Short mmCIF file of C-alpha atoms in Angstrom, two decimals:
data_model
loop_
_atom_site.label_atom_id
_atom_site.label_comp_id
_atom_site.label_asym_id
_atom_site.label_seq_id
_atom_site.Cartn_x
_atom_site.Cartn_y
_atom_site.Cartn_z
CA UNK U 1 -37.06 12.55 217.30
CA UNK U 2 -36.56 15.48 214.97
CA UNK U 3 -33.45 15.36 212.87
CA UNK U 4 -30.66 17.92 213.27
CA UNK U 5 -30.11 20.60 210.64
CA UNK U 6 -27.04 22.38 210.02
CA UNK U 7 -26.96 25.93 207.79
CA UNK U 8 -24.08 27.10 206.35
CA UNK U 9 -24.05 31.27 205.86
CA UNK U 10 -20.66 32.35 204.01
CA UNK U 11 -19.61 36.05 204.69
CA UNK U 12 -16.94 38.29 203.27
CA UNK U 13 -17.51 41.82 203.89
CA UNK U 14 -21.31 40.61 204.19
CA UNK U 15 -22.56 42.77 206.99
CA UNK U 16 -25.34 45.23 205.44
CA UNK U 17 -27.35 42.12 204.70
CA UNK U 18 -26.79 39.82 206.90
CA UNK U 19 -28.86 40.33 209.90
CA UNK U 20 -31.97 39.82 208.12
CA UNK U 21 -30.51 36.41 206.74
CA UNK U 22 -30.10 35.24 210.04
CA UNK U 23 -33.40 35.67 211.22
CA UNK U 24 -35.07 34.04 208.52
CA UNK U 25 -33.25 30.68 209.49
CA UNK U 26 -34.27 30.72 212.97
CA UNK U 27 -37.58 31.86 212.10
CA UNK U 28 -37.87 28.56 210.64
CA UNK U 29 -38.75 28.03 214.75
CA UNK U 30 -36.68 24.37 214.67
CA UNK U 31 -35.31 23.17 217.37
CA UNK U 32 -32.77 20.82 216.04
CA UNK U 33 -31.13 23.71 213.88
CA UNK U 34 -27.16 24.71 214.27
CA UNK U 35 -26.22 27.74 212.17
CA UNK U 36 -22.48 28.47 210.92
CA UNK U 37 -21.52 31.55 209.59
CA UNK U 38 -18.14 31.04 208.14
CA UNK U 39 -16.21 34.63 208.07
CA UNK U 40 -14.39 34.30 205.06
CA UNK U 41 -11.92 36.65 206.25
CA UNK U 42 -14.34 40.14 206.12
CA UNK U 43 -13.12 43.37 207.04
CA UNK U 44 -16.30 44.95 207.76
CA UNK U 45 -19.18 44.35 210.98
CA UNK U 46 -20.22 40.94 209.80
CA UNK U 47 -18.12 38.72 212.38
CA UNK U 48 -19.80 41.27 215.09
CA UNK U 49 -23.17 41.14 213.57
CA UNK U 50 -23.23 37.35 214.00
CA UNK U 51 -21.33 37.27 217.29
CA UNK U 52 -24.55 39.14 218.52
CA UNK U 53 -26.71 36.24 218.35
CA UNK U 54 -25.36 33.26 220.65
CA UNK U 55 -26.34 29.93 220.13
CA UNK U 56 -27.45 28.37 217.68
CA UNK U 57 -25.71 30.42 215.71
CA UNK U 58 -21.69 30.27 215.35
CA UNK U 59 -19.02 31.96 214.07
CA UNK U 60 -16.64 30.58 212.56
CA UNK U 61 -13.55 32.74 211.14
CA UNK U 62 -10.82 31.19 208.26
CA UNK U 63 -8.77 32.82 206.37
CA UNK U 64 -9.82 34.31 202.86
CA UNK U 65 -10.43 32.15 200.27
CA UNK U 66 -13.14 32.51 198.48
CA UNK U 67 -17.30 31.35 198.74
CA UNK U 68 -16.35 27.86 198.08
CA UNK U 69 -13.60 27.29 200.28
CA UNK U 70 -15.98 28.79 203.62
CA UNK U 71 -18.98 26.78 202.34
CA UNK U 72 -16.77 23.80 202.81
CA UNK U 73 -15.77 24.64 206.22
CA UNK U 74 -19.07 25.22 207.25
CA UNK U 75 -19.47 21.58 206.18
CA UNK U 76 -16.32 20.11 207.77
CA UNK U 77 -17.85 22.06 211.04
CA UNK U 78 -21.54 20.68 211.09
CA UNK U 79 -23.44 18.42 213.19
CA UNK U 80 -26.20 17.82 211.23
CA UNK U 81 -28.17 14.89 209.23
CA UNK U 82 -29.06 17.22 207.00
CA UNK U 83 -27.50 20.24 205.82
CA UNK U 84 -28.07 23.40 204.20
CA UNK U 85 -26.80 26.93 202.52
CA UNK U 86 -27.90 30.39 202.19
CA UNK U 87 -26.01 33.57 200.79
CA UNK U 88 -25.79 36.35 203.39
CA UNK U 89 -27.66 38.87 201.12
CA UNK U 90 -31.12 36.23 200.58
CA UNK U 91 -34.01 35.21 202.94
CA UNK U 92 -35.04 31.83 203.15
CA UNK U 93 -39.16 31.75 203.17
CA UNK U 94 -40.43 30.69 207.12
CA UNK U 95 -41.68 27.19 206.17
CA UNK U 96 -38.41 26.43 203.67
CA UNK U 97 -37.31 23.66 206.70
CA UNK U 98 -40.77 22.37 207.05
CA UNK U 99 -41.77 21.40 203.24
CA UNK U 100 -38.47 19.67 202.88
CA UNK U 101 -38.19 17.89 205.93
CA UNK U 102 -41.60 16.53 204.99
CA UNK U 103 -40.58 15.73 201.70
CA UNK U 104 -37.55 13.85 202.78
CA UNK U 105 -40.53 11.85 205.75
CA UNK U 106 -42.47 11.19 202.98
CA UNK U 107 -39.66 9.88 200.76
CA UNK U 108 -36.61 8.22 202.98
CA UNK U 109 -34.84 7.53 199.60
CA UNK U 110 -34.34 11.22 198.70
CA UNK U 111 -30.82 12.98 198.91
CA UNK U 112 -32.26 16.54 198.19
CA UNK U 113 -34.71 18.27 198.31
CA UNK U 114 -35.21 21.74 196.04
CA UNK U 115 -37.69 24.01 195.89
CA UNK U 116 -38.61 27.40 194.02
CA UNK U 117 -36.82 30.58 194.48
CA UNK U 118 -37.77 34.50 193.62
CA UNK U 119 -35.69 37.51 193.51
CA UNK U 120 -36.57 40.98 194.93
CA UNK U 121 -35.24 44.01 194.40
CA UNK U 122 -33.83 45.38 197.66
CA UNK U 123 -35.95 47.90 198.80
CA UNK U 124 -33.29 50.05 200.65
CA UNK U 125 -32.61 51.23 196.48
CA UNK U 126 -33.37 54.89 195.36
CA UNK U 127 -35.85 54.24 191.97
CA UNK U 128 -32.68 55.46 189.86
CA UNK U 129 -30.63 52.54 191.41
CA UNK U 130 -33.77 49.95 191.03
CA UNK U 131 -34.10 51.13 187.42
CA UNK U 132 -30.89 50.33 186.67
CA UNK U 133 -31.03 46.65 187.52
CA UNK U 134 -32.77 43.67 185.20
CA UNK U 135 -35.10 41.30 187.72
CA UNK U 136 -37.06 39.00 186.92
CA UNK U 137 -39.41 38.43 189.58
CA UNK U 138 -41.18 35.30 188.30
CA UNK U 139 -40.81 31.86 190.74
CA UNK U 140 -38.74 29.62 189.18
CA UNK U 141 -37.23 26.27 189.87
CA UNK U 142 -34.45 27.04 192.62
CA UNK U 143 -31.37 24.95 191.15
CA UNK U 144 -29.05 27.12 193.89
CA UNK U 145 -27.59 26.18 196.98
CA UNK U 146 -30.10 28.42 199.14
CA UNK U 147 -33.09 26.39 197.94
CA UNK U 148 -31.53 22.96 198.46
CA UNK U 149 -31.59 20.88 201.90
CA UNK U 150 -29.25 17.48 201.21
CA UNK U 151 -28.79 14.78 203.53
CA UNK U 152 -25.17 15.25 204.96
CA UNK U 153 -24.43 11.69 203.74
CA UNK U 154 -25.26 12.40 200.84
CA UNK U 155 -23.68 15.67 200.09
CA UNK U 156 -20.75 13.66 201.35
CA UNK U 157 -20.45 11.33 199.13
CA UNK U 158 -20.56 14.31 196.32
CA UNK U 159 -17.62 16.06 197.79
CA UNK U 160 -17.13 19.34 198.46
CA UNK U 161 -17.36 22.11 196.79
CA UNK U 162 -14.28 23.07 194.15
CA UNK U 163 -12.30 25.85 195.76
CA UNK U 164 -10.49 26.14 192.27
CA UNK U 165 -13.84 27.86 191.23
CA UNK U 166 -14.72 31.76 191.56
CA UNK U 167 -17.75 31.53 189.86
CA UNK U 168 -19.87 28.01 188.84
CA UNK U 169 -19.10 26.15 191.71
CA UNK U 170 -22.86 25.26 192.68
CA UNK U 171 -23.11 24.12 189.14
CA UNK U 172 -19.67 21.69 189.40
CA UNK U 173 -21.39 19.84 192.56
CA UNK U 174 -24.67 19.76 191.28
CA UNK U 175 -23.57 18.23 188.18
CA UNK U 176 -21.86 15.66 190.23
CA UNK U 177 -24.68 14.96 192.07
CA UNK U 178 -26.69 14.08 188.91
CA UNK U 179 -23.59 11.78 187.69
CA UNK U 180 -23.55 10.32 191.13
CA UNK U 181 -27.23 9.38 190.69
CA UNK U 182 -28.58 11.19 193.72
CA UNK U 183 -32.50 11.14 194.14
CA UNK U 184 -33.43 14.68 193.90
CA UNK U 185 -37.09 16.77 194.41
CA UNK U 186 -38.11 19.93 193.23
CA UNK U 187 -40.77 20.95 195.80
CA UNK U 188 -43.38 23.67 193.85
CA UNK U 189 -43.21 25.76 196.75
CA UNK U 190 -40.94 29.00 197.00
CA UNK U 191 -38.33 28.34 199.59
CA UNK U 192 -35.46 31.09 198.76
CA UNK U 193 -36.24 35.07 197.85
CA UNK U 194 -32.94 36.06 195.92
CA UNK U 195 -31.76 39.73 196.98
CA UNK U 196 -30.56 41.70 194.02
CA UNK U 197 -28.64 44.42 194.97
CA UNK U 198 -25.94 46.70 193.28
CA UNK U 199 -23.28 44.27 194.76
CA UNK U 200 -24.31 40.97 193.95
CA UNK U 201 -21.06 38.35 193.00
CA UNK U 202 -22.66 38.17 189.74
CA UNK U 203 -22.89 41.62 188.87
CA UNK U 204 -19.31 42.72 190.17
CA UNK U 205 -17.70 39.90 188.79
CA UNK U 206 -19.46 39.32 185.62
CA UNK U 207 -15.40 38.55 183.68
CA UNK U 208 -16.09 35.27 185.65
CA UNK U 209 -19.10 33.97 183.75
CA UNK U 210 -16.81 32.16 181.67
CA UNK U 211 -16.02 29.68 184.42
CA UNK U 212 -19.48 27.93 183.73
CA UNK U 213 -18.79 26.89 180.45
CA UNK U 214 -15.53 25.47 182.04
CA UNK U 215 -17.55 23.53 184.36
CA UNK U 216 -20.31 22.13 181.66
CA UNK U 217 -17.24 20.91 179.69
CA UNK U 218 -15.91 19.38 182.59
CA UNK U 219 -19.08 17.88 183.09
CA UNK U 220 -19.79 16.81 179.66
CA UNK U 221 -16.26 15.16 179.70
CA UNK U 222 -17.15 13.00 182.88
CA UNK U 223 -20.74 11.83 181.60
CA UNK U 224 -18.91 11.06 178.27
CA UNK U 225 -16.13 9.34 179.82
CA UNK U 226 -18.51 7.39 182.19
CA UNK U 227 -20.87 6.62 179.09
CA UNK U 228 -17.79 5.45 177.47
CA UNK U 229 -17.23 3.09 180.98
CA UNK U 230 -20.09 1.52 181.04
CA UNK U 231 -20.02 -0.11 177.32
#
């Protein structure tokens, strides 16, 4: 028996996008796939855009507060063994499910599974607005919540995500994970195709970058602290 995957799509104001991201989860053709997209309180057609589909996908509408906060509803709201994340604005590649399941058959131990990720430049941008924008198109590693599939046992025993966080929060739980001693892969394959766009969070919000050097602090404190622990 196949397991059951659960995908978590976060929207705020996320419509333009977010029919395409859609698709490319359920063109991952699985069967045992539930699909959650947690309307972060938008005030545009994204609730209606995902109402369209019926099951497996489901809406699922909270108030707003924030990316981190409707990525852990999602969570509290899944089904599945295994669970997973994508941004409204990306596309997940159509065998993503497929090379990581297989990893995780191959190697019962794992928690997660990674794999590589590539941005794009949307192609819905005049030249003047694509020459304006810095993308790097090479494949690298995807250390990101789109390219990751965890086990939900795992992930639980993580936590969730920190609401506190604007910015950085991938980065908080992933360097918990690694403190928590989780058995990761990084699959060589590309799993994720990052959309860059003149409204990405990390363009708009760029006075937020300093929030990850919050977070490696707060991580360095912990692995110092738990260093200190174990002497």
């Amino acid at each position: 028996m196949r397991p059951s995957v659960s995908v978590i799509i976060p929207i705020y104001n996320s419509g333009r996008y977010l029919r395409e991201a859609i698709d490319s989860v359920l063109a991952q053709q699985y069967g045992g796939l539930e699909l959650l997209v947690v309307d972060d309180g938008s005030g545009d057609d994204g609730p209606s855009v995902a109402a369209t589909y019926g099951m497996p996908v489901q809406l699922i509408p909270i108030s707003h507060r924030g990316h981190p906060a409707a990525r852990n509803a999602g969570v509290a709201a899944s089904t599945g063994e295994f669970v997973s994340f994508l941004d409204a604005d990306d596309l997940w590649s159509a065998n993503k499910l497929a090379l990581q399941l297989g990893a995780f058959e191959e190697n019962p131990s794992l928690d997660l599974v990674f794999g590589h990720m590539q941005n794009f430049i949307s192609p819905e941008l005049t030249a003047e607005e694509q020459a304006r924008i810095k993308c790097n198109s090479a494949v690298l590693p995807g250390l990101l919540q789109g390219s990751m599939l965890a086990r939900r046992s795992s992930f639980d025993r993580v936590g969730p995500f920190p609401e506190e966080r604007k910015m950085g929060d991938f980065l908080d739980w992933y360097g918990r994970a690694t403190l928590a001693k989780l058995s990761m892969r990084m699959l060589p394959d590309t799993v994720v195709r990052r959309r860059i766009h003149l409204a990405n969070f990390q363009r708009t919000h760029k006075h937020l970058r300093r929030e990850n050097l919050i977070v490696l602090k707060k991580l360095l404190d912990l692995r110092r602290a738990a260093e200190n622990a174990s002497r």
